């Protein structure tokens, strides 16, 4: 189980997250939702270890993540940042192969198993035809799929995705959410930042709702997703109905 205890972090002395306590349920898909600037990316980066908290800790199965080496951590947990920076001139296959870096020996290149994992990730994300293209020559949505493929190739038990549906057309958004469910059925625990609240309710088992650096609610969608919450967190007047396909709550702005 991934737990966050008394987590406090800020930038240049300004506190953004103050004393957060969160439990990420193992083997589930958790959606992190909240308005722009409320601290979702900051939280995800702190969980992944790329930001150091001023107070508190993140533990996995009782083990403090900050005590692990980069390599060990990268075998346990992967992150797709909100705005990843593409190395200049790198090809699709090369970038996806970077997902295997935590498994390479000190002097070795990719093993056959590494190459198979990369190929499987390219197939799963529909990128085989683009494998030799330079990533910076791709469209926004194609590039986003390359980053998702890299995370797939990393093959970690915990996967953090910061707005993975950005740039994707609706068909690819649905495909991505279904891919997340497939990974989940293979035993992966996912934490995903989403702005589409209806997708969050439909595809995720657990919601963490944030506002101004605080946790307002954390529970299953049908227990927390209601009109009062949307008003309080997003200042949105909306009515809640049951999605007739998935039988999950969905909101319709008034
Ligand atoms: N590197 C930084 N230096 C200073 N302030 C920062 C930095 N990164 C984020 N912030 C501030 O921290 C707050 C939380 O930002 P964060 O990126 O975590 O929000 P978010 O919930 O992910 O928003 P969005 O939905 O727009 O992606 C914001 O007020 C933001 O301006
Ligand atoms: Mg963000």
mmCIF file of C-alpha atoms and ligand atoms in Angstrom:
data_model
loop_
_atom_site.group_PDB
_atom_site.id
_atom_site.type_symbol
_atom_site.label_atom_id
_atom_site.label_comp_id
_atom_site.label_asym_id
_atom_site.label_seq_id
_atom_site.Cartn_x
_atom_site.Cartn_y
_atom_site.Cartn_z
ATOM 1 C CA UNK A 1 0.000 0.000 0.000
ATOM 2 C CA UNK A 2 1.243 3.495 -0.888
ATOM 3 C CA UNK A 3 0.813 5.885 2.033
ATOM 4 C CA UNK A 4 1.493 9.566 2.389
ATOM 5 C CA UNK A 5 1.880 10.853 5.919
ATOM 6 C CA UNK A 6 1.833 14.448 7.093
ATOM 7 C CA UNK A 7 3.224 15.604 3.739
ATOM 8 C CA UNK A 8 4.209 19.262 3.559
ATOM 9 C CA UNK A 9 5.893 20.825 0.550
ATOM 10 C CA UNK A 10 6.216 24.200 -1.114
ATOM 11 C CA UNK A 11 8.192 26.203 -3.631
ATOM 12 C CA UNK A 12 10.599 28.964 -2.557
ATOM 13 C CA UNK A 13 9.205 28.994 0.967
ATOM 14 C CA UNK A 14 5.531 29.143 -0.081
ATOM 15 C CA UNK A 15 3.678 26.121 1.320
ATOM 16 C CA UNK A 16 1.558 24.365 -1.347
ATOM 17 C CA UNK A 17 0.610 21.080 0.364
ATOM 18 C CA UNK A 18 0.307 21.243 4.122
ATOM 19 C CA UNK A 19 0.214 18.091 6.241
ATOM 20 C CA UNK A 20 -1.547 15.749 3.788
ATOM 21 C CA UNK A 21 -2.451 12.203 4.797
ATOM 22 C CA UNK A 22 -3.420 9.934 1.923
ATOM 23 C CA UNK A 23 -3.780 6.209 1.368
ATOM 24 C CA UNK A 24 -3.597 4.954 -2.207
ATOM 25 C CA UNK A 25 -5.488 1.649 -2.336
ATOM 26 C CA UNK A 26 -3.370 -1.149 -3.756
ATOM 27 C CA UNK A 27 -4.483 -2.810 -6.988
ATOM 28 C CA UNK A 28 -6.930 -0.005 -7.792
ATOM 29 C CA UNK A 29 -7.127 2.978 -10.126
ATOM 30 C CA UNK A 30 -7.171 6.235 -8.193
ATOM 31 C CA UNK A 31 -8.115 9.513 -9.870
ATOM 32 C CA UNK A 32 -6.699 12.744 -8.508
ATOM 33 C CA UNK A 33 -9.075 15.608 -9.275
ATOM 34 C CA UNK A 34 -9.197 19.288 -8.377
ATOM 35 C CA UNK A 35 -9.052 22.754 -9.938
ATOM 36 C CA UNK A 36 -6.011 24.156 -11.771
ATOM 37 C CA UNK A 37 -3.237 25.074 -9.383
ATOM 38 C CA UNK A 38 -4.590 23.083 -6.400
ATOM 39 C CA UNK A 39 -1.417 20.967 -6.143
ATOM 40 C CA UNK A 40 -2.106 17.737 -8.055
ATOM 41 C CA UNK A 41 1.157 17.742 -10.032
ATOM 42 C CA UNK A 42 3.087 18.804 -6.936
ATOM 43 C CA UNK A 43 1.614 15.839 -5.070
ATOM 44 C CA UNK A 44 2.424 13.388 -7.881
ATOM 45 C CA UNK A 45 5.999 14.667 -8.205
ATOM 46 C CA UNK A 46 6.469 14.367 -4.455
ATOM 47 C CA UNK A 47 5.174 10.784 -4.461
ATOM 48 C CA UNK A 48 7.592 9.916 -7.289
ATOM 49 C CA UNK A 49 10.483 11.464 -5.371
ATOM 50 C CA UNK A 50 11.306 14.188 -7.906
ATOM 51 C CA UNK A 51 10.354 16.815 -5.291
ATOM 52 C CA UNK A 52 11.564 16.537 -1.706
ATOM 53 C CA UNK A 53 8.961 17.241 0.998
ATOM 54 C CA UNK A 54 9.812 19.648 3.806
ATOM 55 C CA UNK A 55 7.929 17.403 6.214
ATOM 56 C CA UNK A 56 6.342 13.968 6.154
ATOM 57 C CA UNK A 57 7.036 10.883 4.081
ATOM 58 C CA UNK A 58 5.827 8.623 1.303
ATOM 59 C CA UNK A 59 6.016 4.893 2.027
ATOM 60 C CA UNK A 60 5.443 1.791 -0.009
ATOM 61 C CA UNK A 61 4.615 -1.349 1.969
ATOM 62 C CA UNK A 62 5.893 0.447 5.078
ATOM 63 C CA UNK A 63 9.221 1.378 3.460
ATOM 64 C CA UNK A 64 10.200 5.056 3.231
ATOM 65 C CA UNK A 65 10.612 5.708 -0.535
ATOM 66 C CA UNK A 66 13.201 8.448 0.004
ATOM 67 C CA UNK A 67 15.554 5.823 1.456
ATOM 68 C CA UNK A 68 15.611 3.780 -1.777
ATOM 69 C CA UNK A 69 18.097 4.270 -4.615
ATOM 70 C CA UNK A 70 16.830 5.913 -7.830
ATOM 71 C CA UNK A 71 17.144 2.606 -9.647
ATOM 72 C CA UNK A 72 15.185 0.577 -7.065
ATOM 73 C CA UNK A 73 12.487 3.255 -6.937
ATOM 74 C CA UNK A 74 12.257 3.322 -10.745
ATOM 75 C CA UNK A 75 11.653 -0.448 -10.738
ATOM 76 C CA UNK A 76 8.718 0.064 -8.357
ATOM 77 C CA UNK A 77 7.130 3.265 -9.515
ATOM 78 C CA UNK A 78 6.911 5.152 -12.810
ATOM 79 C CA UNK A 79 5.610 8.633 -13.569
ATOM 80 C CA UNK A 80 4.367 10.366 -16.681
ATOM 81 C CA UNK A 81 4.808 14.076 -15.868
ATOM 82 C CA UNK A 82 2.318 16.697 -17.044
ATOM 83 C CA UNK A 83 4.746 18.291 -19.531
ATOM 84 C CA UNK A 84 7.594 15.888 -20.220
ATOM 85 C CA UNK A 85 10.533 17.327 -22.151
ATOM 86 C CA UNK A 86 11.460 15.369 -25.283
ATOM 87 C CA UNK A 87 15.216 14.961 -25.796
ATOM 88 C CA UNK A 88 16.108 16.509 -29.163
ATOM 89 C CA UNK A 89 16.308 14.115 -32.128
ATOM 90 C CA UNK A 90 15.380 10.989 -30.134
ATOM 91 C CA UNK A 91 13.353 8.365 -32.020
ATOM 92 C CA UNK A 92 10.134 6.808 -30.780
ATOM 93 C CA UNK A 93 11.788 3.425 -30.166
ATOM 94 C CA UNK A 94 14.734 5.033 -28.364
ATOM 95 C CA UNK A 95 12.456 7.030 -26.051
ATOM 96 C CA UNK A 96 10.271 4.012 -25.271
ATOM 97 C CA UNK A 97 13.472 2.026 -24.604
ATOM 98 C CA UNK A 98 14.377 4.560 -21.880
ATOM 99 C CA UNK A 99 11.611 2.892 -19.867
ATOM 100 C CA UNK A 100 13.992 -0.087 -19.513
ATOM 101 C CA UNK A 101 16.855 2.006 -18.036
ATOM 102 C CA UNK A 102 16.137 0.925 -14.418
ATOM 103 C CA UNK A 103 16.736 -2.711 -15.434
ATOM 104 C CA UNK A 104 20.010 -2.307 -17.365
ATOM 105 C CA UNK A 105 23.161 -3.698 -15.828
ATOM 106 C CA UNK A 106 26.102 -1.364 -15.266
ATOM 107 C CA UNK A 107 27.688 -1.946 -18.670
ATOM 108 C CA UNK A 108 25.011 -3.829 -20.626
ATOM 109 C CA UNK A 109 22.622 -2.652 -23.334
ATOM 110 C CA UNK A 110 19.059 -3.854 -23.806
ATOM 111 C CA UNK A 111 18.523 -7.584 -23.320
ATOM 112 C CA UNK A 112 16.136 -9.585 -25.506
ATOM 113 C CA UNK A 113 13.532 -9.285 -22.728
ATOM 114 C CA UNK A 114 13.988 -5.485 -22.689
ATOM 115 C CA UNK A 115 13.522 -5.356 -26.471
ATOM 116 C CA UNK A 116 10.401 -7.543 -26.201
ATOM 117 C CA UNK A 117 8.943 -5.234 -23.537
ATOM 118 C CA UNK A 118 9.625 -2.190 -25.750
ATOM 119 C CA UNK A 119 8.009 -3.885 -28.752
ATOM 120 C CA UNK A 120 4.965 -4.888 -26.650
ATOM 121 C CA UNK A 121 4.592 -1.274 -25.459
ATOM 122 C CA UNK A 122 4.801 0.004 -29.066
ATOM 123 C CA UNK A 123 2.142 -2.484 -30.162
ATOM 124 C CA UNK A 124 -0.138 -1.684 -27.206
ATOM 125 C CA UNK A 125 -0.014 2.041 -27.960
ATOM 126 C CA UNK A 126 -0.353 1.608 -31.736
ATOM 127 C CA UNK A 127 3.050 3.149 -32.450
ATOM 128 C CA UNK A 128 4.800 0.457 -34.526
ATOM 129 C CA UNK A 129 4.506 2.463 -37.750
ATOM 130 C CA UNK A 130 6.055 5.490 -36.070
ATOM 131 C CA UNK A 131 8.856 3.622 -34.248
ATOM 132 C CA UNK A 132 11.683 5.157 -36.311
ATOM 133 C CA UNK A 133 10.296 8.705 -36.434
ATOM 134 C CA UNK A 134 11.854 11.484 -34.371
ATOM 135 C CA UNK A 135 9.567 12.149 -31.405
ATOM 136 C CA UNK A 136 9.792 15.928 -31.909
ATOM 137 C CA UNK A 137 8.357 15.516 -35.430
ATOM 138 C CA UNK A 138 5.128 13.935 -34.123
ATOM 139 C CA UNK A 139 1.760 15.526 -33.375
ATOM 140 C CA UNK A 140 0.877 16.322 -29.747
ATOM 141 C CA UNK A 141 -1.332 13.255 -29.390
ATOM 142 C CA UNK A 142 1.182 10.909 -31.025
ATOM 143 C CA UNK A 143 3.915 12.251 -28.728
ATOM 144 C CA UNK A 144 1.705 11.718 -25.685
ATOM 145 C CA UNK A 145 1.265 8.072 -26.704
ATOM 146 C CA UNK A 146 5.062 7.670 -26.933
ATOM 147 C CA UNK A 147 5.420 8.814 -23.326
ATOM 148 C CA UNK A 148 2.660 6.416 -22.274
ATOM 149 C CA UNK A 149 4.491 3.612 -24.114
ATOM 150 C CA UNK A 150 7.664 4.484 -22.194
ATOM 151 C CA UNK A 151 5.788 4.113 -18.908
ATOM 152 C CA UNK A 152 4.355 0.770 -20.096
ATOM 153 C CA UNK A 153 7.875 -0.444 -20.965
ATOM 154 C CA UNK A 154 9.037 0.475 -17.459
ATOM 155 C CA UNK A 155 6.581 -2.145 -16.188
ATOM 156 C CA UNK A 156 6.332 -0.997 -12.563
ATOM 157 C CA UNK A 157 3.717 -2.059 -10.009
ATOM 158 C CA UNK A 158 2.826 1.597 -9.316
ATOM 159 C CA UNK A 159 2.115 4.004 -12.166
ATOM 160 C CA UNK A 160 1.517 7.749 -11.775
ATOM 161 C CA UNK A 161 0.031 9.571 -14.776
ATOM 162 C CA UNK A 162 -0.359 13.353 -14.782
ATOM 163 C CA UNK A 163 -3.131 14.282 -17.238
ATOM 164 C CA UNK A 164 -2.360 11.441 -19.674
ATOM 165 C CA UNK A 165 -5.396 12.249 -21.840
ATOM 166 C CA UNK A 166 -4.123 15.738 -22.745
ATOM 167 C CA UNK A 167 -3.820 16.121 -26.526
ATOM 168 C CA UNK A 168 -5.616 12.818 -27.196
ATOM 169 C CA UNK A 169 -8.736 12.702 -29.340
ATOM 170 C CA UNK A 170 -11.782 11.114 -27.721
ATOM 171 C CA UNK A 171 -11.164 7.681 -29.255
ATOM 172 C CA UNK A 172 -7.607 7.591 -27.906
ATOM 173 C CA UNK A 173 -8.824 8.914 -24.535
ATOM 174 C CA UNK A 174 -11.216 5.971 -24.258
ATOM 175 C CA UNK A 175 -8.482 3.603 -25.450
ATOM 176 C CA UNK A 176 -6.133 4.979 -22.821
ATOM 177 C CA UNK A 177 -8.673 4.589 -20.025
ATOM 178 C CA UNK A 178 -9.294 1.010 -21.174
ATOM 179 C CA UNK A 179 -5.534 0.414 -21.317
ATOM 180 C CA UNK A 180 -5.323 1.643 -17.726
ATOM 181 C CA UNK A 181 -8.022 -0.839 -16.738
ATOM 182 C CA UNK A 182 -6.133 -3.607 -18.531
ATOM 183 C CA UNK A 183 -2.906 -2.757 -16.669
ATOM 184 C CA UNK A 184 -4.923 -2.688 -13.477
ATOM 185 C CA UNK A 185 -6.267 -6.178 -14.140
ATOM 186 C CA UNK A 186 -2.628 -7.290 -14.505
ATOM 187 C CA UNK A 187 -2.082 -6.106 -10.923
ATOM 188 C CA UNK A 188 -0.846 -2.536 -11.415
ATOM 189 C CA UNK A 189 -1.864 0.261 -9.057
ATOM 190 C CA UNK A 190 -2.499 3.515 -10.918
ATOM 191 C CA UNK A 191 -2.831 7.113 -9.782
ATOM 192 C CA UNK A 192 -4.017 9.400 -12.540
ATOM 193 C CA UNK A 193 -4.696 13.126 -12.687
ATOM 194 C CA UNK A 194 -7.804 13.789 -14.753
ATOM 195 C CA UNK A 195 -9.774 16.926 -15.538
ATOM 196 C CA UNK A 196 -12.655 15.012 -17.086
ATOM 197 C CA UNK A 197 -14.646 14.251 -13.939
ATOM 198 C CA UNK A 198 -16.998 11.869 -15.716
ATOM 199 C CA UNK A 199 -14.081 9.804 -17.009
ATOM 200 C CA UNK A 200 -12.640 9.811 -13.475
ATOM 201 C CA UNK A 201 -15.898 8.397 -12.065
ATOM 202 C CA UNK A 202 -16.426 5.942 -14.873
ATOM 203 C CA UNK A 203 -12.969 4.372 -15.079
ATOM 204 C CA UNK A 204 -11.496 4.813 -11.591
ATOM 205 C CA UNK A 205 -12.211 2.945 -8.355
ATOM 206 C CA UNK A 206 -11.154 5.677 -5.964
ATOM 207 C CA UNK A 207 -11.192 9.492 -6.034
ATOM 208 C CA UNK A 208 -8.899 11.899 -4.233
ATOM 209 C CA UNK A 209 -10.397 15.363 -4.386
ATOM 210 C CA UNK A 210 -8.104 18.336 -3.789
ATOM 211 C CA UNK A 211 -8.654 22.037 -3.308
ATOM 212 C CA UNK A 212 -5.959 24.651 -2.553
ATOM 213 C CA UNK A 213 -3.434 22.060 -1.426
ATOM 214 C CA UNK A 214 -5.839 20.209 0.886
ATOM 215 C CA UNK A 215 -7.632 16.890 0.538
ATOM 216 C CA UNK A 216 -11.386 17.451 0.553
ATOM 217 C CA UNK A 217 -12.439 13.821 0.070
ATOM 218 C CA UNK A 218 -10.945 10.405 -0.687
ATOM 219 C CA UNK A 219 -13.257 7.487 -1.350
ATOM 220 C CA UNK A 220 -15.115 5.589 -4.050
ATOM 221 C CA UNK A 221 -16.826 7.809 -6.665
ATOM 222 C CA UNK A 222 -20.392 6.948 -5.641
ATOM 223 C CA UNK A 223 -19.582 7.893 -2.028
ATOM 224 C CA UNK A 224 -18.035 11.316 -2.669
ATOM 225 C CA UNK A 225 -19.096 12.595 -6.078
ATOM 226 C CA UNK A 226 -22.124 14.832 -5.524
ATOM 227 C CA UNK A 227 -23.431 18.323 -6.311
ATOM 228 C CA UNK A 228 -22.226 19.814 -3.002
ATOM 229 C CA UNK A 229 -18.684 18.598 -3.648
ATOM 230 C CA UNK A 230 -18.643 20.091 -7.159
ATOM 231 C CA UNK A 231 -19.934 23.384 -5.786
ATOM 232 C CA UNK A 232 -17.412 23.419 -2.944
ATOM 233 C CA UNK A 233 -14.364 22.333 -4.934
ATOM 234 C CA UNK A 234 -14.971 23.661 -8.449
ATOM 235 C CA UNK A 235 -17.607 26.367 -7.753
ATOM 236 C CA UNK A 236 -19.629 24.477 -10.343
ATOM 237 C CA UNK A 237 -23.406 24.182 -10.377
ATOM 238 C CA UNK A 238 -24.103 20.704 -11.661
ATOM 239 C CA UNK A 239 -26.556 17.905 -11.313
ATOM 240 C CA UNK A 240 -25.498 14.292 -10.831
ATOM 241 C CA UNK A 241 -27.001 11.430 -12.802
ATOM 242 C CA UNK A 242 -26.056 7.784 -13.134
ATOM 243 C CA UNK A 243 -24.121 6.983 -16.289
ATOM 244 C CA UNK A 244 -26.473 4.512 -18.018
ATOM 245 C CA UNK A 245 -23.602 2.468 -19.500
ATOM 246 C CA UNK A 246 -21.222 2.155 -16.539
ATOM 247 C CA UNK A 247 -23.734 2.799 -13.740
ATOM 248 C CA UNK A 248 -21.330 5.323 -12.187
ATOM 249 C CA UNK A 249 -22.109 8.909 -11.176
ATOM 250 C CA UNK A 250 -21.666 11.568 -13.849
ATOM 251 C CA UNK A 251 -22.146 15.316 -13.693
ATOM 252 C CA UNK A 252 -24.019 17.607 -16.023
ATOM 253 C CA UNK A 253 -23.170 21.286 -15.534
ATOM 254 C CA UNK A 254 -26.286 23.445 -15.168
HETATM 255 N N1 LIG B 1 8.259 25.230 -9.859
HETATM 256 C C1 LIG B 1 7.390 25.992 -9.215
HETATM 257 N N2 LIG B 1 7.782 27.135 -8.581
HETATM 258 C C2 LIG B 1 6.900 27.900 -7.901
HETATM 259 N N3 LIG B 1 5.572 27.615 -7.789
HETATM 260 C C3 LIG B 1 5.137 26.506 -8.390
HETATM 261 C C4 LIG B 1 6.002 25.637 -9.134
HETATM 262 N N4 LIG B 1 5.274 24.612 -9.616
HETATM 263 C C5 LIG B 1 4.001 24.827 -9.206
HETATM 264 N N5 LIG B 1 3.912 25.953 -8.470
HETATM 265 C C6 LIG B 1 2.692 26.501 -7.849
HETATM 266 O O1 LIG B 1 2.170 25.501 -6.966
HETATM 267 C C7 LIG B 1 0.740 25.482 -7.043
HETATM 268 C C8 LIG B 1 0.296 24.062 -7.388
HETATM 269 O O2 LIG B 1 0.752 23.759 -8.703
HETATM 270 P P1 LIG B 1 0.510 22.353 -9.395
HETATM 271 O O3 LIG B 1 1.255 22.349 -10.662
HETATM 272 O O4 LIG B 1 0.806 21.292 -8.407
HETATM 273 O O5 LIG B 1 -1.073 22.429 -9.643
HETATM 274 P P2 LIG B 1 -2.041 21.420 -10.422
HETATM 275 O O6 LIG B 1 -3.144 21.063 -9.491
HETATM 276 O O7 LIG B 1 -1.257 20.328 -11.025
HETATM 277 O O8 LIG B 1 -2.643 22.365 -11.559
HETATM 278 P P3 LIG B 1 -3.043 22.055 -13.098
HETATM 279 O O9 LIG B 1 -4.419 21.409 -13.066
HETATM 280 O O10 LIG B 1 -3.123 23.418 -13.711
HETATM 281 O O11 LIG B 1 -1.996 21.203 -13.713
HETATM 282 C C9 LIG B 1 0.339 26.544 -8.062
HETATM 283 O O12 LIG B 1 -0.010 27.717 -7.362
HETATM 284 C C10 LIG B 1 1.601 26.758 -8.869
HETATM 285 O O13 LIG B 1 1.671 28.077 -9.365
HETATM 286 MG MG1 LIG B 2 -0.827 19.770 -12.933
#
